Amino acid sequence: MKERTATIASRVGLHARPAAIFVEAAAELPVDVTISMQGEPAEDALDASSILSLMGLGAAHGDVVVLRAEGDGADEALETLVQILETDHDA
Amino acid sequence: MKTFNGVGVTPGRVIGPVRLMPPAVPAPAAGERLDPGTTADAAAAALRTAAKTVQAELKHRAESANTDAKAVLEATALMAADPMLLKAAVKLINGGTSAERAIWDAAEGVATMLLNLGGYMAERTHDVFDVRARIVAALRGVPAPGIPDAPEPFILLAEDLAPADTATLDPAKVLALVTAGGGPQSHTAIIARALGLPAVVAAAGVTELTDGTMLYVDGAAGLVTADPDAALKDKAGRWASDTTGPATFDGCGQLADGSAVPLLANVGGTKDAVAAAAAGAEGVGLLRTEFCFLGRDAEPSHAEQAAAYRGVFDAFAGKKVVIRTLDAGADKPLPFLTDSTEPNPALGVRGYRTNLTSPGVLERQLQAIAAAANDSSADVQVMAPMISTPAEATEFASLCRANGLNTPGVMVEIPAAALTAASLLADVDFASIGTNDLTQYTMAADRQLGPLAALNDPWQPAVLILVKATVDGGAGKPVGVCGEAAADPALAVVLVGLGVSSLSMTARALPAVSAVLRSVTRERARTLAALALAAPSAAQARSAVREQLPLLDQLGL
């Protein structure tokens, strides 16, 4: 299991347009990725390709989230998603 | 040619193909089970296909939408095939539930979660319900609910429209609105006036028309004609090419004799206010403050409210802005203020009355208004909605003054308030008549009910008599009108003739109302008002006055 942390850069937090961009990218990846708030148990992690899960997560600007994935291409997948989270899509 | 008679709410003569708004998708029966001939796997596959279809449809619509709608449609498209939503639904299908009911219940669960998160997330529950209805429609093979998507501009035909439909109504695509239900003060009418679309409501029988039929709509006369002949085509052509009609307002409402009748705007936030100021409005006659509160599960903070009000005040620096305190209840429920289980919400705890059950919210709002007013050069006046007795008016006035707001007023929406205007206005500085609710309460007819549209007409002589009673009781204190009635140019003349001092309306109506007011002297307006008051019915009052105002027909109003 690979794991990366990322700090939410978008000022509106992880919903609306930034969430849509993130979900679309997650859905196209070859591996399943989960997302959770830092400090929360891995078994409570949510499906990163679900916009409704992300809305329920409620990650705000500056919050740190943990992304997890397994299998071939996990590193590249996580790198792609970290990049998206650490970009301010409202700028 | 077949003609349908309705009630005209916004002038304009247009011809175009009709598109029917599909009816709302009814909920699948609770506990509906899978068909004995269908396996859970087949049902789950059908659900996935339906979800993908809806997603593709919404994505397609997002491509052609403007920036604001685009982001919403893109996010909604993602929701349609959301893995969490589908997983929850498939779990129910595996337990034997039908695909329709499974997605219905799964979406309900998601909506509840979003509602509990509050704020922005709670507002998204509407999108989840929209997606759910679309998926169920796709599973059943019926047209998707909501405003149809057509490549060519069309005349939208519906049973009635809801406030939420405005979000997807593209004024560039819709030529006119026609509804079988609704009254002149229904949401459809309000939407039509705000967008400046010709509209006819309460046109019984129109739902028998089929998609694509050519339709002529006269939004002033309230006529809808299928398969129009050359004469009607000519009329529509002249309306389209006539540029002599009033298109703009110069910011100075007056009568033919030069006496002033300030024309103000009804606004619901800063964006509206900026547009109204650009349209020449001489001030704001009704600032609805619900925009600050709706979709919230808790009261907004002092700073947030003050900033929101300040935005509107700044758009009208140096001018009058009448702000109405929170008007929750009835058709505008607020979870933290109103009780949704009341058997009779229109007669329930709404408007000023919420101060009885949730004391403090009103006073904190007044403090935020005072803070915003202090920082601005606008002439800020405050009024309370749904005042019934002089004692309430007095109580509200002292609450305003204690918080530094020195021009308190009341809305007159209840017959009791109009009848006791003399004592009601004793302790306040002005009154503003809300004709929509005043008509509903005078005629005991729900604003939203199509079959009662004829009763629910501000031309009803009983309503006009109450307007006069308010002006007379006010003994010289300003009495304005801020209901939809003020936006009807012929009725505006009558209101002025009854002694109303200012009119507040949707900014779109300013040019037409101004043009018609300028064609009459005050004396003439009084004569026309007397005609209306003496008429035995709303229809006769309207036609008697319109006959005396030939300018209306010339302008196609």
XYZ file of C-alpha atoms in Angstrom:
648
model
C 0.000 0.000 0.000
C 1.407 3.353 -1.118
C 0.507 6.483 0.789
C 0.929 10.219 0.109
C -0.257 13.325 1.913
C -1.372 16.538 0.240
C -2.464 19.972 1.469
C -5.618 21.362 -0.132
C -4.591 24.460 -2.081
C -7.940 25.621 -3.475
C -9.434 28.416 -1.448
C -12.964 26.988 -1.590
C -11.665 23.655 -0.264
C -12.214 20.330 -1.958
C -15.621 20.882 -3.504
C -17.223 22.555 -6.525
C -14.812 22.833 -9.434
C -11.625 21.606 -7.681
C -13.478 18.462 -6.561
C -14.792 17.851 -10.073
C -11.299 18.104 -11.556
C -9.918 15.737 -8.897
C -12.702 13.144 -9.311
C -12.420 13.093 -13.092
C -8.673 12.488 -12.828
C -9.118 9.784 -10.164
C -11.690 7.943 -12.288
C -9.283 7.744 -15.234
C -6.432 6.158 -13.251
C -5.640 2.443 -13.641
C -5.731 1.892 -9.858
C -8.311 2.529 -7.130
C -7.351 5.441 -4.892
C -8.808 6.254 -1.486
C -8.817 9.568 0.352
C -9.139 10.387 4.038
C -8.396 13.263 6.375
C -4.978 13.037 8.038
C -5.222 11.206 11.344
C -8.305 9.204 10.400
C -8.058 5.384 10.214
C -7.319 3.911 6.767
C -10.411 1.682 6.922
C -12.622 4.812 6.951
C -10.993 6.137 3.764
C -13.363 7.068 0.921
C -13.345 6.349 -2.807
C -11.422 9.196 -4.459
C -13.452 8.874 -7.662
C -16.734 9.643 -5.862
C -17.699 13.318 -5.876
C -20.358 12.633 -3.250
C -17.772 11.016 -0.934
C -15.501 14.031 -1.380
C -18.312 16.370 -0.490
C -18.924 14.319 2.638
C -15.199 14.501 3.493
C -15.480 18.282 3.683
C -11.762 19.034 3.268
C -11.186 22.800 3.537
C -8.370 24.994 2.269
C -5.173 24.092 4.155
C -6.436 20.708 5.388
C -4.101 17.750 4.934
C -5.515 14.597 3.328
C -4.033 11.135 2.846
C -4.222 9.343 -0.514
C -3.684 5.577 -0.708
C -3.363 3.133 -3.621
C -2.045 -0.346 -4.355
C -0.627 -2.169 -7.348
C 1.116 -1.259 -10.568
C 1.155 2.451 -11.288
C 0.203 3.404 -7.714
C 3.117 5.844 -7.367
C 2.350 7.674 -10.598
C -1.375 7.751 -9.787
C -0.764 9.261 -6.358
C 1.683 11.796 -7.803
C -0.939 12.944 -10.354
C -3.589 13.417 -7.687
C -1.249 15.173 -5.215
C -0.388 17.662 -7.950
C -4.063 18.418 -8.502
C -4.787 18.877 -4.803
C -1.807 21.182 -4.321
C -2.850 23.468 -7.186
C -5.240 26.341 -6.501
C -7.931 25.798 -9.145
C -9.714 29.018 -8.237
C -6.728 31.198 -8.981
C -56.076 27.821 -35.416
C -57.129 27.066 -31.888
C -57.001 29.759 -29.213
C -56.553 29.322 -25.466
C -57.353 32.116 -23.008
C -55.106 32.672 -20.056
C -53.836 35.504 -17.925
C -51.115 37.625 -19.530
C -48.293 38.423 -17.111
C -45.513 39.882 -19.282
C -46.136 41.680 -22.576
C -44.696 40.526 -25.859
C -45.983 38.872 -29.065
C -43.950 35.951 -30.327
C -44.283 32.868 -32.496
C -42.265 29.699 -32.105
C -42.413 25.922 -31.783
C -43.682 24.663 -28.466
C -41.740 22.307 -26.179
C -43.534 20.634 -23.317
C -41.882 20.431 -19.961
C -42.112 16.775 -18.906
C -44.002 16.254 -15.658
C -42.041 15.632 -12.448
C -40.929 12.027 -12.028
C -43.170 10.324 -9.449
C -41.401 8.350 -6.730
C -41.287 4.587 -7.277
C -43.497 2.850 -4.698
C -41.805 2.402 -1.322
C -40.443 -1.136 -1.031
C -40.951 -1.798 -4.781
C -39.354 -5.195 -5.533
C -37.513 -6.511 -8.560
C -39.724 -7.987 -11.286
C -39.816 -11.783 -10.855
C -38.359 -12.080 -14.375
C -35.392 -9.777 -13.686
C -32.203 -10.849 -11.964
C -30.355 -8.542 -9.579
C -27.398 -8.515 -11.969
C -29.545 -7.437 -14.914
C -31.169 -4.685 -12.819
C -27.752 -3.452 -11.643
C -26.506 -3.401 -15.231
C -29.595 -1.467 -16.333
C -28.988 1.030 -13.539
C -25.336 1.523 -14.585
C -26.409 2.080 -18.191
C -29.069 4.594 -17.132
C -26.548 6.407 -14.930
C -24.026 6.603 -17.794
C -26.721 7.903 -20.152
C -27.699 10.641 -17.700
C -24.049 11.494 -17.144
C -23.428 11.831 -20.887
C -26.545 14.014 -21.271
C -25.496 16.361 -18.490
C -21.929 16.553 -19.824
C -23.325 17.454 -23.219
C -25.421 20.216 -21.683
C -22.420 21.482 -19.714
C -20.493 21.980 -22.963
C -22.980 24.523 -24.273
C -23.748 26.187 -20.921
C -22.390 29.528 -19.717
C -19.672 29.608 -17.049
C -21.919 29.612 -13.956
C -24.223 26.838 -15.122
C -21.286 24.895 -16.600
C -19.581 24.219 -13.262
C -22.875 23.096 -11.706
C -23.704 20.810 -14.643
C -20.216 19.301 -14.669
C -20.423 18.476 -10.968
C -23.954 17.123 -11.423
C -22.758 14.936 -14.309
C -20.150 13.408 -11.986
C -22.831 12.718 -9.384
C -24.937 10.803 -11.928
C -22.454 7.923 -12.149
C -20.929 8.383 -8.706
C -19.425 5.083 -7.492
C -20.614 5.609 -3.921
C -24.190 6.286 -5.029
C -24.266 3.319 -7.411
C -22.651 1.005 -4.870
C -25.338 1.874 -2.301
C -28.068 1.323 -4.908
C -26.640 -2.018 -6.130
C -26.534 -3.218 -2.526
C -30.280 -2.561 -2.301
C -30.876 -4.267 -5.663
C -29.021 -7.346 -4.409
C -31.449 -7.340 -1.474
C -34.336 -7.594 -3.957
C -35.305 -3.919 -4.391
C -36.199 -2.677 -7.895
C -33.538 -0.570 -9.654
C -35.800 2.522 -9.602
C -36.513 2.317 -5.907
C -32.900 1.399 -5.108
C -31.454 4.543 -6.694
C -34.292 6.564 -5.116
C -33.412 5.373 -1.610
C -29.633 5.505 -2.140
C -29.914 9.139 -3.245
C -32.110 9.889 -0.245
C -29.313 8.642 2.031
C -26.715 10.793 0.272
C -29.015 13.834 0.400
C -29.511 13.398 4.133
C -25.745 13.242 4.632
C -25.278 16.466 2.623
C -28.112 18.190 4.461
C -26.491 17.356 7.781
C -23.235 18.937 6.597
C -25.125 22.223 6.115
C -24.122 25.287 4.148
C -22.916 24.787 0.579
C -23.225 20.998 0.846
C -26.866 21.225 1.964
C -27.633 23.301 -1.125
C -26.333 20.437 -3.296
C -29.114 18.090 -2.142
C -31.183 19.626 -4.912
C -28.629 18.374 -7.488
C -28.722 14.873 -6.007
C -32.524 14.808 -6.324
C -32.271 16.091 -9.881
C -29.846 13.309 -10.811
C -32.048 10.721 -9.115
C -35.149 11.821 -11.035
C -33.189 11.746 -14.297
C -31.903 8.219 -13.659
C -35.392 6.957 -12.804
C -36.730 8.612 -15.986
C -33.980 6.902 -18.011
C -34.795 3.526 -16.409
C -38.471 3.967 -17.247
C -37.734 5.239 -20.754
C -39.636 8.522 -20.221
C -38.323 12.045 -21.002
C -35.929 13.567 -18.456
C -37.582 16.027 -16.080
C -36.752 19.707 -16.156
C -36.624 22.255 -18.937
C -36.179 20.470 -22.281
C -32.951 20.906 -24.175
C -33.607 21.805 -27.816
C -31.270 23.190 -30.464
C -33.750 25.879 -31.644
C -35.349 28.593 -29.462
C -38.797 27.485 -28.288
C -41.896 28.421 -26.316
C -41.813 26.561 -23.013
C -45.105 24.970 -22.034
C -45.488 23.619 -18.510
C -48.098 22.855 -15.905
C -46.275 25.392 -13.695
C -42.648 26.334 -12.988
C -40.863 26.167 -9.640
C -38.215 28.638 -8.438
C -35.556 25.945 -8.990
C -36.360 25.788 -12.711
C -34.908 29.264 -13.247
C -31.427 27.853 -12.774
C -31.699 25.832 -15.975
C -33.871 28.260 -17.928
C -31.742 29.812 -20.653
C -33.403 33.092 -21.737
C -31.583 32.846 -25.077
C -33.339 29.537 -25.799
C -36.787 30.281 -24.394
C -38.981 32.704 -26.396
C -41.964 32.744 -24.060
C -43.545 30.891 -21.149
C -47.015 29.374 -21.172
C -48.451 27.497 -18.206
C -51.709 25.677 -17.703
C -51.610 26.369 -13.979
C -50.235 29.158 -11.853
C -51.726 32.577 -11.310
C -50.563 36.102 -12.137
C -48.512 36.035 -8.935
C -47.187 32.495 -9.210
C -43.493 31.699 -9.457
C -43.832 31.398 -13.245
C -45.037 34.998 -13.414
C -42.229 36.211 -11.172
C -39.626 34.334 -13.247
C -41.081 35.730 -16.502
C -40.989 39.303 -15.241
C -37.446 38.941 -13.953
C -36.237 37.558 -17.300
C -38.440 39.851 -19.405
C -39.993 36.883 -21.221
C -43.515 37.168 -22.662
C -45.723 34.900 -20.573
C -49.287 33.639 -20.243
C -50.357 31.676 -17.157
C -53.537 29.773 -16.227
C -54.220 28.930 -19.880
C -56.501 25.931 -19.325
C -56.223 23.184 -21.920
C -52.817 24.081 -23.351
C -51.236 20.856 -22.148
C -53.097 19.041 -24.967
C -50.650 20.666 -27.442
C -47.895 18.458 -28.822
C -44.164 19.147 -29.111
C -43.267 21.168 -32.175
C -46.671 22.801 -32.767
C -46.258 26.437 -33.853
C -47.671 28.769 -31.224
C -48.498 32.479 -31.107
C -48.272 34.010 -27.632
C -49.589 37.459 -26.719
C -48.316 38.117 -23.205
C -50.360 41.293 -22.756
C -53.740 39.966 -23.869
C -53.191 36.528 -22.318
C -53.827 34.694 -25.604
C -52.188 31.530 -26.884
C -52.990 30.404 -30.449
C -51.884 27.156 -32.077
C -50.993 27.158 -35.808
C -51.243 30.963 -36.165
C -52.445 32.516 -39.446
C -50.782 35.257 -41.510
C -52.416 38.060 -39.513
C -50.934 36.810 -36.241
C -47.549 36.206 -37.871
C -47.666 39.806 -38.982
C -48.452 40.967 -35.424
C -45.508 39.013 -34.028
C -43.270 40.341 -36.786
C -44.228 43.912 -35.950
C -43.542 43.366 -32.244
C -40.081 42.015 -33.056
C -39.170 44.883 -35.382
C -40.802 47.673 -33.383
C -38.026 49.602 -31.741
C -40.188 52.597 -30.791
C -41.388 50.919 -27.592
C -39.859 51.885 -24.297
C -36.587 50.024 -23.933
C -34.951 52.097 -21.260
C -35.856 54.185 -18.239
C -34.206 57.560 -17.698
C -34.289 57.332 -13.903
C -37.043 59.870 -13.356
C -40.542 58.498 -12.702
C -43.164 61.167 -13.294
C -46.659 61.834 -14.576
C -47.685 63.926 -17.607
C -48.103 66.946 -15.321
C -44.520 66.596 -14.118
C -45.394 65.407 -10.605
C -42.950 62.803 -9.360
C -43.713 59.121 -8.747
C -40.405 57.520 -7.752
C -39.901 54.181 -9.498
C -37.825 51.798 -7.409
C -36.602 48.248 -7.829
C -37.242 45.001 -5.971
C -33.926 43.248 -5.446
C -32.710 40.070 -3.779
C -28.977 40.700 -3.451
C -26.021 42.715 -4.692
C -26.066 41.366 -8.253
C -29.722 42.370 -8.681
C -29.026 45.744 -7.092
C -26.183 46.569 -9.461
C -28.376 45.608 -12.442
C -31.291 47.654 -11.076
C -29.098 50.723 -10.597
C -27.886 50.364 -14.189
C -31.534 50.131 -15.333
C -32.193 53.560 -13.804
C -34.070 52.549 -10.631
C -34.383 55.560 -8.326
C -33.706 53.393 -5.302
C -34.713 50.046 -3.834
C -38.314 49.715 -2.667
C -37.899 46.123 -1.515
C -34.631 44.485 -0.561
C -35.478 40.888 0.261
C -33.037 39.612 2.870
C -33.869 35.923 2.487
C -30.884 35.488 0.141
C -28.688 35.746 3.207
C -30.580 32.991 5.025
C -32.055 30.495 2.545
C -30.332 27.152 2.237
C -28.763 27.662 5.679
C -29.259 25.578 8.745
C -28.046 28.275 11.107
C -28.303 32.038 11.376
C -25.588 33.894 9.415
C -23.157 35.922 11.534
C -23.349 39.670 12.124
C -20.320 40.295 9.916
C -21.654 38.125 7.087
C -25.059 39.809 7.141
C -23.593 43.318 7.358
C -21.326 42.657 4.366
C -24.219 41.273 2.310
C -26.476 44.275 3.024
C -23.620 46.692 2.490
C -23.186 45.395 -1.086
C -26.730 46.473 -1.945
C -26.465 49.817 -0.117
C -23.284 50.635 -2.046
C -25.045 50.078 -5.380
C -27.469 52.862 -4.376
C -25.166 55.367 -2.657
C -27.103 58.510 -1.712
C -30.434 56.892 -2.643
C -33.298 55.276 -0.790
C -33.020 51.576 0.060
C -35.953 49.951 1.850
C -34.815 46.715 3.422
C -37.331 44.126 4.555
C -36.448 42.069 7.593
C -36.393 38.310 7.221
C -39.599 36.955 5.680
C -39.412 33.220 6.373
C -42.269 30.754 6.450
C -45.027 29.550 4.108
C -43.347 29.105 0.698
C -39.923 30.125 2.129
C -39.256 27.709 4.992
C -36.089 28.000 7.061
C -35.152 24.979 9.160
C -33.911 27.010 12.144
C -36.868 29.429 12.248
C -40.048 27.890 10.907
C -42.049 24.780 11.693
C -42.601 22.788 8.495
C -45.338 20.683 10.098
C -47.795 23.572 10.454
C -51.112 22.503 8.872
C -51.631 25.957 7.328
C -48.274 27.663 6.702
C -49.688 30.723 4.907
C -51.583 31.457 8.122
C -48.768 30.315 10.361
C -45.680 31.650 12.073
C -44.134 33.576 9.191
C -42.617 36.991 8.538
C -42.515 39.242 11.623
C -44.246 36.488 13.595
C -41.061 34.377 13.772
C -39.902 36.944 16.336
C -42.436 35.349 18.714
C -41.017 31.857 18.425
C -37.332 32.669 17.825
C -36.700 35.989 19.563
C -33.285 37.511 18.893
C -32.865 36.696 15.206
C -34.738 39.869 14.183
C -32.840 42.125 16.589
C -29.479 40.723 15.449
C -30.534 41.325 11.856
C -31.434 44.936 12.717
C -28.008 45.375 14.306
C -26.317 44.082 11.160
C -28.467 46.397 8.991
C -27.587 49.356 11.236
C -23.880 48.569 11.002
C -24.050 48.323 7.206
C -26.144 51.516 7.012
C -23.629 53.426 9.135
C -20.848 52.584 6.713
C -22.841 53.627 3.661
C -24.360 56.801 2.246
C -27.630 55.128 1.202
C -30.830 56.357 2.871
C -31.670 53.071 4.586
C -35.245 52.428 5.731
C -36.407 49.197 7.355
C -39.749 47.440 7.196
C -41.208 44.300 8.707
C -43.275 41.781 6.720
C -46.621 40.288 7.834
C -47.603 42.963 10.349
C -51.203 42.402 11.514
C -51.852 44.905 14.311
C -50.891 48.453 15.336
C -49.281 46.963 18.474
C -46.874 44.925 16.298
C -46.044 48.031 14.262
C -45.266 49.986 17.437
C -43.159 47.152 18.833
C -41.183 46.878 15.584
C -40.666 50.650 15.398
C -39.206 50.792 18.912
C -36.956 47.805 18.202
C -35.641 49.624 15.100
C -35.078 52.908 16.911
C -33.362 51.154 19.843
C -30.885 49.797 17.318
C -30.261 53.123 15.618
C -32.552 52.647 12.606
C -34.678 55.767 12.591
C -36.981 55.263 9.603
C -39.059 52.191 10.459
C -41.978 51.097 8.318
C -44.350 48.183 7.888
C -45.575 46.060 5.050
C -49.305 45.945 4.490
C -50.105 42.429 3.313
C -52.944 41.463 5.632
C -56.431 42.979 5.252
C -56.420 43.734 9.015
C -53.374 45.974 8.545
C -54.987 47.884 5.665
C -58.224 48.385 7.598
C -56.434 49.759 10.672
C -53.923 51.856 8.708
C -54.602 55.013 10.721
C -53.386 53.490 13.998
C -50.939 51.127 12.265
C -49.007 54.039 10.777
C -49.101 56.191 13.930
C -45.682 55.049 15.178
C -43.979 54.214 11.883
C -42.815 56.460 9.072
C -44.122 54.641 6.021
C -45.982 51.615 4.697
C -45.347 49.455 1.681
C -48.159 47.336 0.276
C -47.226 43.796 -0.726
C -49.982 43.187 -3.254
C -49.161 39.497 -3.797
C -49.931 38.471 -0.234
C -52.595 41.162 0.218
C -54.487 39.652 -2.743
C -54.001 36.094 -1.476
C -55.352 36.975 1.973
C -58.144 39.262 0.786
C -59.471 36.724 -1.685
C -58.580 33.673 0.478
C -56.979 32.162 -2.640
C -53.558 30.498 -2.706
C -51.129 32.330 -5.006
C -49.904 29.106 -6.600
C -53.237 27.585 -7.590
C -54.126 27.801 -11.293
C -57.863 27.163 -10.830
C -58.000 30.211 -8.512
C -56.056 32.537 -10.851
C -59.120 34.679 -11.515
C -59.600 35.269 -7.779
C -55.926 35.832 -7.240
C -55.779 39.002 -9.290
C -54.614 42.323 -7.846
C -57.235 44.050 -10.048
C -59.905 42.636 -7.721
C -61.874 45.684 -6.559
C -61.654 44.415 -2.951
C -57.856 44.624 -3.123
C -57.973 48.116 -4.638
C -60.369 49.239 -1.882
C -57.835 48.037 0.710
C -55.026 49.914 -1.079
C -57.124 53.057 -0.858
C -57.912 52.399 2.814
C -54.184 52.167 3.545
C -53.387 55.420 1.753
C -56.305 57.223 3.429
C -55.398 55.867 6.867
C -51.788 56.916 6.379
C -52.920 60.560 6.378
C -50.030 61.819 4.297
C -47.358 59.323 5.345
C -45.754 57.694 2.299
C -47.475 54.492 1.156
C -45.698 52.595 -1.613
C -46.489 49.394 -3.474
C -43.809 46.724 -3.862
C -45.847 43.781 -5.158
C -46.083 42.433 -8.688
C -49.051 44.800 -9.231
C -46.649 47.745 -9.546
C -45.085 46.129 -12.629
C -48.395 46.133 -14.566
C -48.367 49.516 -16.358
C -52.169 49.886 -16.371
C -52.489 48.930 -12.719
C -49.595 51.269 -11.872
C -51.749 54.175 -13.135
C -54.622 53.027 -10.902
C -52.350 52.697 -7.857
C -51.010 56.215 -8.359
C -54.594 57.435 -8.758
C -55.425 55.830 -5.403
C -52.667 57.917 -3.823
C -49.761 55.488 -3.731
C -46.562 57.557 -3.513
C -43.955 55.241 -5.052
C -43.842 51.980 -6.989
C -41.239 49.253 -6.639
C -40.916 46.485 -9.216
C -38.587 44.141 -11.017
C -36.110 46.362 -12.885
C -37.277 44.939 -16.240
C -40.677 46.614 -15.838
C -39.331 50.155 -15.241
C -39.340 51.379 -18.888
C -42.921 50.273 -19.632
C -44.362 51.537 -16.337
C -42.567 54.862 -16.721
C -43.776 55.341 -20.313
C -47.413 54.731 -19.390
C -47.301 56.908 -16.233
C -45.972 59.777 -18.339
C -49.053 59.585 -20.528
C -51.466 60.517 -17.703
C -51.873 63.478 -15.335
C -52.578 62.902 -11.646
C -56.145 64.026 -12.196
C -56.552 61.478 -15.002
C -55.023 58.727 -12.847
C -57.614 59.531 -10.132
C -60.439 59.225 -12.655
C -59.135 55.852 -13.865
C -58.713 54.655 -10.262
C -62.335 55.564 -9.568
C -63.373 53.536 -12.634
C -61.489 50.495 -11.339
C -62.864 50.838 -7.802
C -66.423 50.991 -9.105
C -66.063 47.958 -11.381
C -67.944 44.839 -10.253
C -65.089 42.453 -11.142
C -61.341 42.301 -11.689
C -61.811 41.620 -15.402
C -64.151 44.590 -15.812
C -61.832 46.854 -13.795
C -58.916 45.870 -16.007
C -60.744 46.319 -19.315
C -62.388 49.598 -18.267
C -58.990 51.089 -17.412
C -57.148 49.612 -20.389
C -59.738 51.060 -22.781
C -58.836 54.513 -21.525
C -55.112 53.956 -22.055
C -54.666 53.520 -25.835
C -50.896 53.817 -25.429
C -50.875 50.272 -23.976
C -51.991 48.721 -27.252
C -49.652 50.902 -29.313
C -46.734 49.700 -27.218
C -47.983 46.106 -27.250
C -48.255 46.193 -23.454
